[in-house]
Structure formats: C-alpha cells, structure tokens
PDB file of C-alpha atoms in Angstrom:
ATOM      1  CA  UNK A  20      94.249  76.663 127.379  1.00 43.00           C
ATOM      2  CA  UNK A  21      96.856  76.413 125.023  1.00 46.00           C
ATOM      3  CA  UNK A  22     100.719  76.691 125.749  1.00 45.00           C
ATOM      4  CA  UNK A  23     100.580  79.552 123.191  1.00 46.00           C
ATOM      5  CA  UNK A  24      98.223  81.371 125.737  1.00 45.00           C
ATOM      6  CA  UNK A  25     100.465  80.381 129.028  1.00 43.00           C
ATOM      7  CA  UNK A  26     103.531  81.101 127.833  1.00 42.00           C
ATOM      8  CA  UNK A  27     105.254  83.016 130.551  1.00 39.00           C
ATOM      9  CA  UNK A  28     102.595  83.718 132.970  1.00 43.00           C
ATOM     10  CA  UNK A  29     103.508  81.932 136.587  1.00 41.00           C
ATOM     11  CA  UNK A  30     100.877  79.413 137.241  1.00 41.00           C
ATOM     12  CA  UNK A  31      99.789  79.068 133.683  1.00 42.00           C
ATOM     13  CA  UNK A  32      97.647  82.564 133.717  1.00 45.00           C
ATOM     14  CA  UNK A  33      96.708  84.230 130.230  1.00 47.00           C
ATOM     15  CA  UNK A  34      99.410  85.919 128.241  1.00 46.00           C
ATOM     16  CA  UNK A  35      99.458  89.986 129.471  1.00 56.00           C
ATOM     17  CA  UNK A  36     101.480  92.873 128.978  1.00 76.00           C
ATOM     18  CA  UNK A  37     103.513  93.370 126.300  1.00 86.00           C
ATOM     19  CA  UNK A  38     103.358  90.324 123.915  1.00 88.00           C
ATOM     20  CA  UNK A  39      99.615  90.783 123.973  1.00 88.00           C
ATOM     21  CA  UNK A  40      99.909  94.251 122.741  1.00 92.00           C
ATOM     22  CA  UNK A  41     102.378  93.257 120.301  1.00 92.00           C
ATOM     23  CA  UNK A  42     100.170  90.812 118.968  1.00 93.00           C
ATOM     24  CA  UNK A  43      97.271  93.484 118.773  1.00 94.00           C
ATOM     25  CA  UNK A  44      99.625  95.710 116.912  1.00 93.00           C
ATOM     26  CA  UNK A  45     100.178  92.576 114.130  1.00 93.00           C
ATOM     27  CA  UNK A  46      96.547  92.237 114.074  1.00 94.00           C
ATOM     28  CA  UNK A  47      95.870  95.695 113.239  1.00 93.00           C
ATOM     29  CA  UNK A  48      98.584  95.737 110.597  1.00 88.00           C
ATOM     30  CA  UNK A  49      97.467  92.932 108.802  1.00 92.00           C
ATOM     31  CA  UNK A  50      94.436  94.742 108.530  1.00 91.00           C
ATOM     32  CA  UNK A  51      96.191  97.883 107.047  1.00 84.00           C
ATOM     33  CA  UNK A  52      97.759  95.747 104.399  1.00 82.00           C
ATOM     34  CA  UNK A  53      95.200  93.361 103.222  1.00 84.00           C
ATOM     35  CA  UNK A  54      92.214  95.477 101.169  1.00 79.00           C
ATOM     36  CA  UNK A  55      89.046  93.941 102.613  1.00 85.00           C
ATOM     37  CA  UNK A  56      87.053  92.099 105.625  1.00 94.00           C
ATOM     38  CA  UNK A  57      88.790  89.614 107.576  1.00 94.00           C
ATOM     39  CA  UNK A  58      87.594  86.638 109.482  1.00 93.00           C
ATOM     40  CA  UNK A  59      89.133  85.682 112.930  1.00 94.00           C
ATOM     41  CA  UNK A  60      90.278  82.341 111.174  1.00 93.00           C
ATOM     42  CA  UNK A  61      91.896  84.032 108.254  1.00 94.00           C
ATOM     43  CA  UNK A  62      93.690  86.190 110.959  1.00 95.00           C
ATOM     44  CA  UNK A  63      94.811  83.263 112.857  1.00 94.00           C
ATOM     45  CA  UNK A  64      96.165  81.628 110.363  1.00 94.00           C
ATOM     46  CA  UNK A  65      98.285  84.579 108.738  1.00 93.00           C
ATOM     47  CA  UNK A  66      99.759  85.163 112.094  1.00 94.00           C
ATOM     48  CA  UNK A  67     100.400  81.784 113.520  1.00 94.00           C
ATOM     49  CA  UNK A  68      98.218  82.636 116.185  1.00 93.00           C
ATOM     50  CA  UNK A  69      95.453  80.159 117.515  1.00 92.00           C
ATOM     51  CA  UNK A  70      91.694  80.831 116.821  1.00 94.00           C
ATOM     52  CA  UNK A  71      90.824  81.231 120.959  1.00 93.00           C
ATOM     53  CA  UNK A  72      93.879  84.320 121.344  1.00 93.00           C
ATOM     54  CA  UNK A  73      92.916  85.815 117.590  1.00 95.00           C
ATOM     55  CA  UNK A  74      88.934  85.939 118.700  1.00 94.00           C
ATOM     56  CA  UNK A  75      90.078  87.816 122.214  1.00 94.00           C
ATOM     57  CA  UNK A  76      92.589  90.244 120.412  1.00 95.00           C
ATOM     58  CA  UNK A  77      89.872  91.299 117.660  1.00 95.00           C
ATOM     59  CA  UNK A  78      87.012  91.371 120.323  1.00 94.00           C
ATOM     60  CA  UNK A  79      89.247  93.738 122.746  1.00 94.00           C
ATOM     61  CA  UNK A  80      90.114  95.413 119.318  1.00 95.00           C
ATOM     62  CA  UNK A  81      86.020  95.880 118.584  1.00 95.00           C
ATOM     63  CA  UNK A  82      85.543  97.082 122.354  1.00 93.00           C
ATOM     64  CA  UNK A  83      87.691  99.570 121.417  1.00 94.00           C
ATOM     65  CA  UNK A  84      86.535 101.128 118.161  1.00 94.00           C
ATOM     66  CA  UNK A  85      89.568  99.700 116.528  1.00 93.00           C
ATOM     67  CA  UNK A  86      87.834  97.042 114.546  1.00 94.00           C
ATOM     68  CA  UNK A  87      84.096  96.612 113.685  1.00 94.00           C
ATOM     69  CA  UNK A  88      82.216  93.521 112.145  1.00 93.00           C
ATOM     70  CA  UNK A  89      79.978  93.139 109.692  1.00 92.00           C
ATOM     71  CA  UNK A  90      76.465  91.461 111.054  1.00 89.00           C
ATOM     72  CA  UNK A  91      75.901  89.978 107.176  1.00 89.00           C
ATOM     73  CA  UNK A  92      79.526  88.344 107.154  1.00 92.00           C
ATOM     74  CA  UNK A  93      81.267  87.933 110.364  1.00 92.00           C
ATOM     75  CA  UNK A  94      83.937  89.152 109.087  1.00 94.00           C
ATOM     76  CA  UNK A  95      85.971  92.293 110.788  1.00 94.00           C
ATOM     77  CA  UNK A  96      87.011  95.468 109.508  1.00 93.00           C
ATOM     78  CA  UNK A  97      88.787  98.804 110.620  1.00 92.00           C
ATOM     79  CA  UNK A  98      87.051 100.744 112.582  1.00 92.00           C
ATOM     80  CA  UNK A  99      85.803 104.519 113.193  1.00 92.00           C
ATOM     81  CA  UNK A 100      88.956 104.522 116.274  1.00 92.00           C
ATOM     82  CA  UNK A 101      91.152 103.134 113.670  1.00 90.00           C
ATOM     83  CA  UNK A 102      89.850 106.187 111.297  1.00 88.00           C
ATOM     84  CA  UNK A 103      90.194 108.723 113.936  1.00 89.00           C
ATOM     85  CA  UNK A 104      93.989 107.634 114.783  1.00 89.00           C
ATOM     86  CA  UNK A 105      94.838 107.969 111.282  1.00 83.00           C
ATOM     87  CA  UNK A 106      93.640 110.876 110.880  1.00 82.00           C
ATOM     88  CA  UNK A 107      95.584 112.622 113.994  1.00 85.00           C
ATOM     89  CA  UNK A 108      98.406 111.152 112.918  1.00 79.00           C
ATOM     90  CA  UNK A 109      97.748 112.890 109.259  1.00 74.00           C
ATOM     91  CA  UNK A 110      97.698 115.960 111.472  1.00 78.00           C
ATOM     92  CA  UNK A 111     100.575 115.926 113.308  1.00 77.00           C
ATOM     93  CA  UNK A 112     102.590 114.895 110.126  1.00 73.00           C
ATOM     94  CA  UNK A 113     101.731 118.263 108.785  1.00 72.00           C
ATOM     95  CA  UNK A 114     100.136 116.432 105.690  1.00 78.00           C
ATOM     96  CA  UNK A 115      96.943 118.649 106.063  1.00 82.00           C
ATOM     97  CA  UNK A 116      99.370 121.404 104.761  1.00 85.00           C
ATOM     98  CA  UNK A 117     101.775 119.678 102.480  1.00 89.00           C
ATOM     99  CA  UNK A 118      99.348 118.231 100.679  1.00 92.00           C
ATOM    100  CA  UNK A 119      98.378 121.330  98.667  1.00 95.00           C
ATOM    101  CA  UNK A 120     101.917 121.354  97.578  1.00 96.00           C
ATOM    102  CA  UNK A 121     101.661 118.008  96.126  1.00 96.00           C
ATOM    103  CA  UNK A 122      99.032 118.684  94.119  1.00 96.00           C
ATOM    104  CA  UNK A 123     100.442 121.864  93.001  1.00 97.00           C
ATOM    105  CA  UNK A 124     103.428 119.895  91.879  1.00 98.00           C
ATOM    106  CA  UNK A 125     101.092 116.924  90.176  1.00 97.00           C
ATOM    107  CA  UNK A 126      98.931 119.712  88.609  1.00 97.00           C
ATOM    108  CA  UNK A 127     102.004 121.778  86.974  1.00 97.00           C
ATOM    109  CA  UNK A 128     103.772 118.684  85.886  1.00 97.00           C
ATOM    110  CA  UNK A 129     100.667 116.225  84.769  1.00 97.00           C
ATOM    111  CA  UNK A 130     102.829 113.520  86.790  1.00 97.00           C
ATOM    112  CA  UNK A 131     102.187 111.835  90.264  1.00 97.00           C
ATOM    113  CA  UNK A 132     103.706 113.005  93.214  1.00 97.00           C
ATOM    114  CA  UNK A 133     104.347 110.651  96.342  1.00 96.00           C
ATOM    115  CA  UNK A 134     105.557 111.887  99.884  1.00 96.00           C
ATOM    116  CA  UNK A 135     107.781 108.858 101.704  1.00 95.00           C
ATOM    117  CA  UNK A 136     109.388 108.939 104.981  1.00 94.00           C
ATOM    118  CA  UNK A 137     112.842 107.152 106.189  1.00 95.00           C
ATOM    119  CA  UNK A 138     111.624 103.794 107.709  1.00 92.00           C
ATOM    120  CA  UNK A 139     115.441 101.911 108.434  1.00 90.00           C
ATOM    121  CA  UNK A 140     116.645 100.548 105.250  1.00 90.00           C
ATOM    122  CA  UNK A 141     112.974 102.083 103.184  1.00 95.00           C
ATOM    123  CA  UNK A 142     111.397 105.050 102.595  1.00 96.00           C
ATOM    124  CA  UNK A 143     107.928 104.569 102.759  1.00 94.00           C
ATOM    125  CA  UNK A 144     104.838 105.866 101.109  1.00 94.00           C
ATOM    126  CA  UNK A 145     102.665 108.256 103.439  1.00 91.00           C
ATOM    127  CA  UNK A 146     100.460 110.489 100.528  1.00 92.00           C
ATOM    128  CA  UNK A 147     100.420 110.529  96.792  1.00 94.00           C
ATOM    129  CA  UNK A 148      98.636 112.371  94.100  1.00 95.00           C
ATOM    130  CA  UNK A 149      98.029 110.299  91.178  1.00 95.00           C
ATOM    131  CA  UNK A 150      98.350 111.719  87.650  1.00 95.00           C
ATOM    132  CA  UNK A 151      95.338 111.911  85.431  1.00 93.00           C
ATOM    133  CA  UNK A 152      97.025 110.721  82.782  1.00 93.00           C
ATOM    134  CA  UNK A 153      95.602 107.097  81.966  1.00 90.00           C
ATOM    135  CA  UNK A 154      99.277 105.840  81.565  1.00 90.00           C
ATOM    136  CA  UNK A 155     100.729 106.162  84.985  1.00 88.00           C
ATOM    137  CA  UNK A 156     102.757 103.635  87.295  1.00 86.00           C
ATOM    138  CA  UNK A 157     100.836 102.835  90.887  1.00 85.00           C
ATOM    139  CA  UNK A 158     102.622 103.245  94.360  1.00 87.00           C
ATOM    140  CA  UNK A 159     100.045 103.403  96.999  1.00 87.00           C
ATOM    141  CA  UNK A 160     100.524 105.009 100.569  1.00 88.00           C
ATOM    142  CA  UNK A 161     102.329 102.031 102.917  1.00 87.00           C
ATOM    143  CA  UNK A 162     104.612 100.879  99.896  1.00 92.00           C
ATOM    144  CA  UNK A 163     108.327 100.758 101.124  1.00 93.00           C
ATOM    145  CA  UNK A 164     110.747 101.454  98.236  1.00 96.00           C
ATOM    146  CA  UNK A 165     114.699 100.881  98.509  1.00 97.00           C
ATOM    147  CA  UNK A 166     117.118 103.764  99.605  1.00 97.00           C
ATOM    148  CA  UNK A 167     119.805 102.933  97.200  1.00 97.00           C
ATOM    149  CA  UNK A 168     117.196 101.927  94.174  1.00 97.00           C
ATOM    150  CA  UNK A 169     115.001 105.092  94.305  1.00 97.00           C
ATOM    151  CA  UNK A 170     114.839 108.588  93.873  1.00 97.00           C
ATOM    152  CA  UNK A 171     113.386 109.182  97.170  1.00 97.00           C
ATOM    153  CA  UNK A 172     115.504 106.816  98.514  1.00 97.00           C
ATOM    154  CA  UNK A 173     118.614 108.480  97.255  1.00 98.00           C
ATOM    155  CA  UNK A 174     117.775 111.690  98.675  1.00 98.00           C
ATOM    156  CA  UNK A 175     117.248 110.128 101.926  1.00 97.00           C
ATOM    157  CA  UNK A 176     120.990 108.743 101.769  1.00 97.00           C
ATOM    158  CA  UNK A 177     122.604 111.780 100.365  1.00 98.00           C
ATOM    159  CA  UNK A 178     121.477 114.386 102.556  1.00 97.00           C
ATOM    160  CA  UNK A 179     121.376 111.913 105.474  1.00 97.00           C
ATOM    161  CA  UNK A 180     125.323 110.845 106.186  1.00 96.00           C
ATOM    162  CA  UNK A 181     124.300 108.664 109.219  1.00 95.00           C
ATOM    163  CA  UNK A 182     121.610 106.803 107.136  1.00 96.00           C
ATOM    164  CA  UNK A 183     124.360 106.729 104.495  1.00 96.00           C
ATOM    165  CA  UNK A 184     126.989 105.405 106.701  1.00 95.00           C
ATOM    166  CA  UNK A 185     124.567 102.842 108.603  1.00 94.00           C
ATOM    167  CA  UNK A 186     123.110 101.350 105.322  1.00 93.00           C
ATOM    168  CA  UNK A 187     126.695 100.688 103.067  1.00 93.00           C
ATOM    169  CA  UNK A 188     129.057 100.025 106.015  1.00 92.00           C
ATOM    170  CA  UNK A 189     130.870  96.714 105.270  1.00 89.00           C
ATOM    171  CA  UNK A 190     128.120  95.985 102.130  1.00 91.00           C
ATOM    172  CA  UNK A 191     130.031  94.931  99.341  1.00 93.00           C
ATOM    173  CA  UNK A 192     127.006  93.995  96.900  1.00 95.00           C
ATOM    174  CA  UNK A 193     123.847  95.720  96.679  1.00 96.00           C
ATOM    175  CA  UNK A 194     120.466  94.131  95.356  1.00 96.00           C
ATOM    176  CA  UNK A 195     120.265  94.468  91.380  1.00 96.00           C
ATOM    177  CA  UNK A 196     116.449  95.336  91.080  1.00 97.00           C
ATOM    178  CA  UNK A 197     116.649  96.586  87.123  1.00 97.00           C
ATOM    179  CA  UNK A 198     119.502  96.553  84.630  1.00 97.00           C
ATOM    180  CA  UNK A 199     120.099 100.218  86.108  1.00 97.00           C
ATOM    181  CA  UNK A 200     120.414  99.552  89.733  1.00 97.00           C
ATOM    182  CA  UNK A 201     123.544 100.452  91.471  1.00 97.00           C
ATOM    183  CA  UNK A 202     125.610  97.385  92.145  1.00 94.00           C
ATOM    184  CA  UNK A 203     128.175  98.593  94.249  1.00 96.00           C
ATOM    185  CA  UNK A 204     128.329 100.663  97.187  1.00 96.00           C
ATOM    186  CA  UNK A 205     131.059 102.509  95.430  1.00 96.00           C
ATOM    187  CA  UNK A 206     128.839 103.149  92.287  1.00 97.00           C
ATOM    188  CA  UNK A 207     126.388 104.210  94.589  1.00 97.00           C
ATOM    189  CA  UNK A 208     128.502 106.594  96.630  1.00 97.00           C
ATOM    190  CA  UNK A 209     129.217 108.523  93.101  1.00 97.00           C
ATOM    191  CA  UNK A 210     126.142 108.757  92.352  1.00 98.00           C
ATOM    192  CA  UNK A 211     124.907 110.463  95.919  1.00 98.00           C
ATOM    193  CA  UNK A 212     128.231 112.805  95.463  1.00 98.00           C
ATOM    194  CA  UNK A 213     125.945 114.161  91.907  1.00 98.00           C
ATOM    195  CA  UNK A 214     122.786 114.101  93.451  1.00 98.00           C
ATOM    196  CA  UNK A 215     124.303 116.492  96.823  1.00 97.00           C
ATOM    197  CA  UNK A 216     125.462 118.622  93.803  1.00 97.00           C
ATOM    198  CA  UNK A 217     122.103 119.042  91.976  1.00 96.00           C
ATOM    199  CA  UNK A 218     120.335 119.002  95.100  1.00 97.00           C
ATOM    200  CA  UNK A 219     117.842 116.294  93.577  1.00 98.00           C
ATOM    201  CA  UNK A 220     118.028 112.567  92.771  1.00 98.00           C
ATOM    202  CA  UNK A 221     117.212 110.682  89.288  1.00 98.00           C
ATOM    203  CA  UNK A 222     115.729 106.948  89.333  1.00 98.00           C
ATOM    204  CA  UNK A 223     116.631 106.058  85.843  1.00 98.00           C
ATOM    205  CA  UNK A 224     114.390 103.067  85.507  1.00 97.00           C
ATOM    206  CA  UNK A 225     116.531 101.549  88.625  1.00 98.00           C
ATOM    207  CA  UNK A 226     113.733 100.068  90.490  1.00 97.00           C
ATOM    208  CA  UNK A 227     111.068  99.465  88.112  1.00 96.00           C
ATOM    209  CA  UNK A 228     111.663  99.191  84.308  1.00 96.00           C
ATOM    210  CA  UNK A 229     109.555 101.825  82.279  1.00 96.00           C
ATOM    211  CA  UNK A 230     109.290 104.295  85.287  1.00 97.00           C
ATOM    212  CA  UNK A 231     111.866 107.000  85.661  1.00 98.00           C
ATOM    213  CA  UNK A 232     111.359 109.197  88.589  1.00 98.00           C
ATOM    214  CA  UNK A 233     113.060 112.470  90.537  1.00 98.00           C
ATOM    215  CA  UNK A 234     113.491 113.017  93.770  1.00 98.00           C
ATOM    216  CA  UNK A 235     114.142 115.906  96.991  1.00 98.00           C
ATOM    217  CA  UNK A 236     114.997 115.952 100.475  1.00 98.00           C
ATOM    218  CA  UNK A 237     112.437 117.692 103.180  1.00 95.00           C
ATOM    219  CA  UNK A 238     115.175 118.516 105.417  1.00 93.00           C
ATOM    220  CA  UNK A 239     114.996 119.335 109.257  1.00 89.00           C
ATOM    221  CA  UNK A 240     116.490 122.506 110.915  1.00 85.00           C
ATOM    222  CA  UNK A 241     120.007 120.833 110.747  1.00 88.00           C
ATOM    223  CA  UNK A 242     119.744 120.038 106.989  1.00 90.00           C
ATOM    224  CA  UNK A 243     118.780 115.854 107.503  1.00 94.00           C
ATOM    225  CA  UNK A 244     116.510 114.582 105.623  1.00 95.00           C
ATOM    226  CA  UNK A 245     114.027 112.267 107.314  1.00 92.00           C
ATOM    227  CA  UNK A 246     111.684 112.490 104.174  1.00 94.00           C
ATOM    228  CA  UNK A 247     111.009 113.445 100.476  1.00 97.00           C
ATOM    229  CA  UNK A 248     109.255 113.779  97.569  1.00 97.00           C
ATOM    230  CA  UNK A 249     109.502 112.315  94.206  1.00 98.00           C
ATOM    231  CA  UNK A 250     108.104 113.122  90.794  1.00 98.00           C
ATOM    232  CA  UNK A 251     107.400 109.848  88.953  1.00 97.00           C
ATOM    233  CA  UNK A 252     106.299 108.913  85.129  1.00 97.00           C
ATOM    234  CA  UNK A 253     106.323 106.207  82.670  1.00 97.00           C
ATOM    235  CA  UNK A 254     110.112 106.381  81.230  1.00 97.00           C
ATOM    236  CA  UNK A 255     108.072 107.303  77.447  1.00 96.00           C
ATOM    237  CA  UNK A 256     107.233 110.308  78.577  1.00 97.00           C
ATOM    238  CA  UNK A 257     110.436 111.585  80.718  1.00 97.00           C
ATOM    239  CA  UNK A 258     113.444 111.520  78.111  1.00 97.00           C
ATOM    240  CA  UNK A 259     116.561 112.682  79.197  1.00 96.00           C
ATOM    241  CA  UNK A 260     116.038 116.139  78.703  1.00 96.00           C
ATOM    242  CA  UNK A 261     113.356 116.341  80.943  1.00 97.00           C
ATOM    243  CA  UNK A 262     115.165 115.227  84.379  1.00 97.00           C
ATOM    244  CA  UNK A 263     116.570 119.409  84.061  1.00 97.00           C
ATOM    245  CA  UNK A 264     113.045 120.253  83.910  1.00 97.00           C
ATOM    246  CA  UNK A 265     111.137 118.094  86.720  1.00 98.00           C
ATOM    247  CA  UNK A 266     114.297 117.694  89.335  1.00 98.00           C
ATOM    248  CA  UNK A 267     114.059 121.411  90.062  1.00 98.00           C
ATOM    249  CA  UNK A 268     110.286 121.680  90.559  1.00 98.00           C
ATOM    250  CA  UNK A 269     110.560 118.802  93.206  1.00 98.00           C
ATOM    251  CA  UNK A 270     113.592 121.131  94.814  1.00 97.00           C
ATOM    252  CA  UNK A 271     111.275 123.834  95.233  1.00 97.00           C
ATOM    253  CA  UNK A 272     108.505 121.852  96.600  1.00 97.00           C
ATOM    254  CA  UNK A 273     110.434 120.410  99.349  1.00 96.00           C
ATOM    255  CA  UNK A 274     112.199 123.089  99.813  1.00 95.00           C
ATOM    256  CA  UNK A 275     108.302 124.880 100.657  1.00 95.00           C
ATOM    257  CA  UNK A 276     107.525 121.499 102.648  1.00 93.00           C
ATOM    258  CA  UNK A 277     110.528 122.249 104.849  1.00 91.00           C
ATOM    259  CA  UNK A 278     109.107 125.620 105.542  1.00 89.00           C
ATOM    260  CA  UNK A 279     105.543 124.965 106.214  1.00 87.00           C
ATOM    261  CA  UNK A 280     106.635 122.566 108.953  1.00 80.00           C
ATOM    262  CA  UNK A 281     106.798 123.524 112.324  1.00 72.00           C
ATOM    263  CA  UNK A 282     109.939 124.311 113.826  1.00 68.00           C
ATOM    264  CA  UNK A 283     111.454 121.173 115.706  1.00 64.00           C
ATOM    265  CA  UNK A 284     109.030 119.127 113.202  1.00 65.00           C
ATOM    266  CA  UNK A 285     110.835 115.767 112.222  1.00 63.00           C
ATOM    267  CA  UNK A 286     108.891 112.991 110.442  1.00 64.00           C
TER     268      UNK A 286
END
C-alpha cells in the first residue's frame, strides 16, 4: 500500500472520510469537463492520484450509478445516477421554467442567450440557447467568464456591492483580456455606476475580440444579484446602435426570471 493510500490513518489503514470523498468529487469533475470515455490510467494521471486509489474511487463510483464502463473499451463514463443528479439539480434551479424565457429571448433577437451564476471571482455558464445563425460565438454550459470582463459579469458586480467590494478591494490592476478590458478598478467602478443606471451591462468586445454582448441581473427578494443573463453576437452584427435595442430585452427577461422563481429562491 502506498503512502498516498496511508496517509493519516493510525496504523497505516486506507484513506477514509473526507479526503476520499474529495477525491471522488475530482474524479467526477474531470469527467464533467473532459468530452468522452476515460480510462482509470488517464484519470490517475490527470489527478496525481495512483492507479490502485483511482481504480477503487471509479469502482465505488460504478457501484453507485455515478459512472458506467464500456465492456468494448474499458473505459468509464457518466452514468444514469450522474444523469439523474443533474437533472434534480436542473429542477431545483428553476431552469425547467426559465428556460422558455431564454428561448423567447434567442427567438425574438436571432442571438444566443446564456444563463450564468456567481461562482467567487466567475460567473459561470448553467444553460444557453444557441443562435441559428451559422455565424455565432460558442460558450458552453460550465464555462466561467470574468466579473469585471463580461456583461454578465458586470451585472453580477453592479447590483451585487459585497461581490463588488470583495473582488476590487486593494486591486490596483485588473487582467487586460482585449484592447477593451477595464484596466483599472477605477475605470471599472465608472463603468458599473452606467450600467446601475441603465439597469443592463455592455461587453464591448472586452473579453473576446469580435463578440459584443449585453447583460441583466436576476435579482433576489433584496435586489442581489446571484445570476444573469446575457445576449451575445458577433461584434458585425451588433453596431452601436443596437446595444439600445438588445440591453432592454435582456432587462425584461430577467426581470420575468426574477418572478418565476420561488420566493426565498437564490441560485
């Protein structure tokens, strides 16, 4: 047995409790990001874990439902528990009934439509409608976008002053992701004081270059926003002009989100 699997355990026993779960955990998000079976080697070696500990993780994971393999490979993929989990978890989001709004939203505007929730310092990706335009910028559910560098990010940080306050206290310089990020907490600051005056956000090609985007807060009871929506396009076809015409749709649509939710509902 290797030191790996003692560590901790009086009298050199197998690792319990709660770095084993932790370790399941890792195993099943590796699983969520990589597209694709994965062998118990593969896993190993993407978490530093040895091959004997991997193989017991994914065959408690398997006992479970969590993980099933496939007899031709050998390989592992996620199972029907794994399916189930997610989808309770779309449930008690209240995605079953905010995603008709999204696709309201993509179908009036021809533009996709993502759904992100604070994570710390991201908001990430939980649903998105793609346009059906063939010219369209790709931002699957799980991707984690920047606060100060996006327009659901921005929304997040405007109508969130503890979020604010926790992310630009004592930062002098801020990552410069595109010509058009904000630099400066300062710079950024201005630009929140606008967007709490619209009530929407812009991303003017700040985080990717040839994608301009808008974004609202899905605010709680209180008036914090823990999430948000975002209208995004190639840059070509949202000129100037157009940020008066898509920034209030997304308003409306959160503003609906809010109001579908249950009461006490936080995401």
């Amino acid at each position: 047995m290797s030191a790996e699997d003692r560590e901790g355990r009086p009298g050199g026993g197998p690792v319990v409790g709660a770095q084993t779960i932790s370790r399941a955990f890792a195993v099943l998000r590796l699983f969520r990001e990589h597209r694709g079976d994965l062998g118990v080697g593969m896993i190993s070696k993407e978490l530093g874990l040895n091959v004997s500990t991997t193989h017991r993780i994914v065959r408690a994971l398997v006992s479970e439902g969590y993980l099933a393999q496939n007899e031709d490979s050998e390989r592992y993929y996620l199972g029907t528990g794994a399916l189930l989990l997610g989808q309770a978890a779309h449930r008690n989001f209240g995605l079953d009934v905010v995603y008709p709004v999204l696709q309201q939203v993509a179908a009036s505007t021809g533009e996709s439509v993502n759904l992100g929730v604070l994570s710390g310092d991201t908001a990430v990706v939980v649903e998105r409608i793609e346009s059906a335009k063939p010219l369209r910028f790709t931002q699957p559910p799980g991707t984690r976008v920047p606060l100060h560098a996006s327009s659901m990010g921005k929304v997040l940080l405007a109508f969130n002053a503890e979020t604010e306050q926790r992310m630009l206290r004592g930062v002098k310089r801020l990552e410069q992701l595109t010509p058009n990020t904000f630099g400066t907490p300062k710079e950024l600051r201005s630009e929140l004081e606008r967007t709490r005056a619209r009530g929407w956000s812009i991303d003017n090609e700040e985080l990717t270059q040839g994608v301009r985007c808008v974004g609202a807060p899905i605010c709680d009871g209180a008036g914090i926003a823990r999430a948000a929506i975002a209208i995004q396009a190639p840059a070509v076809r949202v000129p100037d002009e157009r940020f008066d015409e898509l920034g209030p749709v997304a308003m409306r649509a959160a503003k609906e989100i809010s109001a579908l939710l249950p009461p006490g509902h936080t995401f």
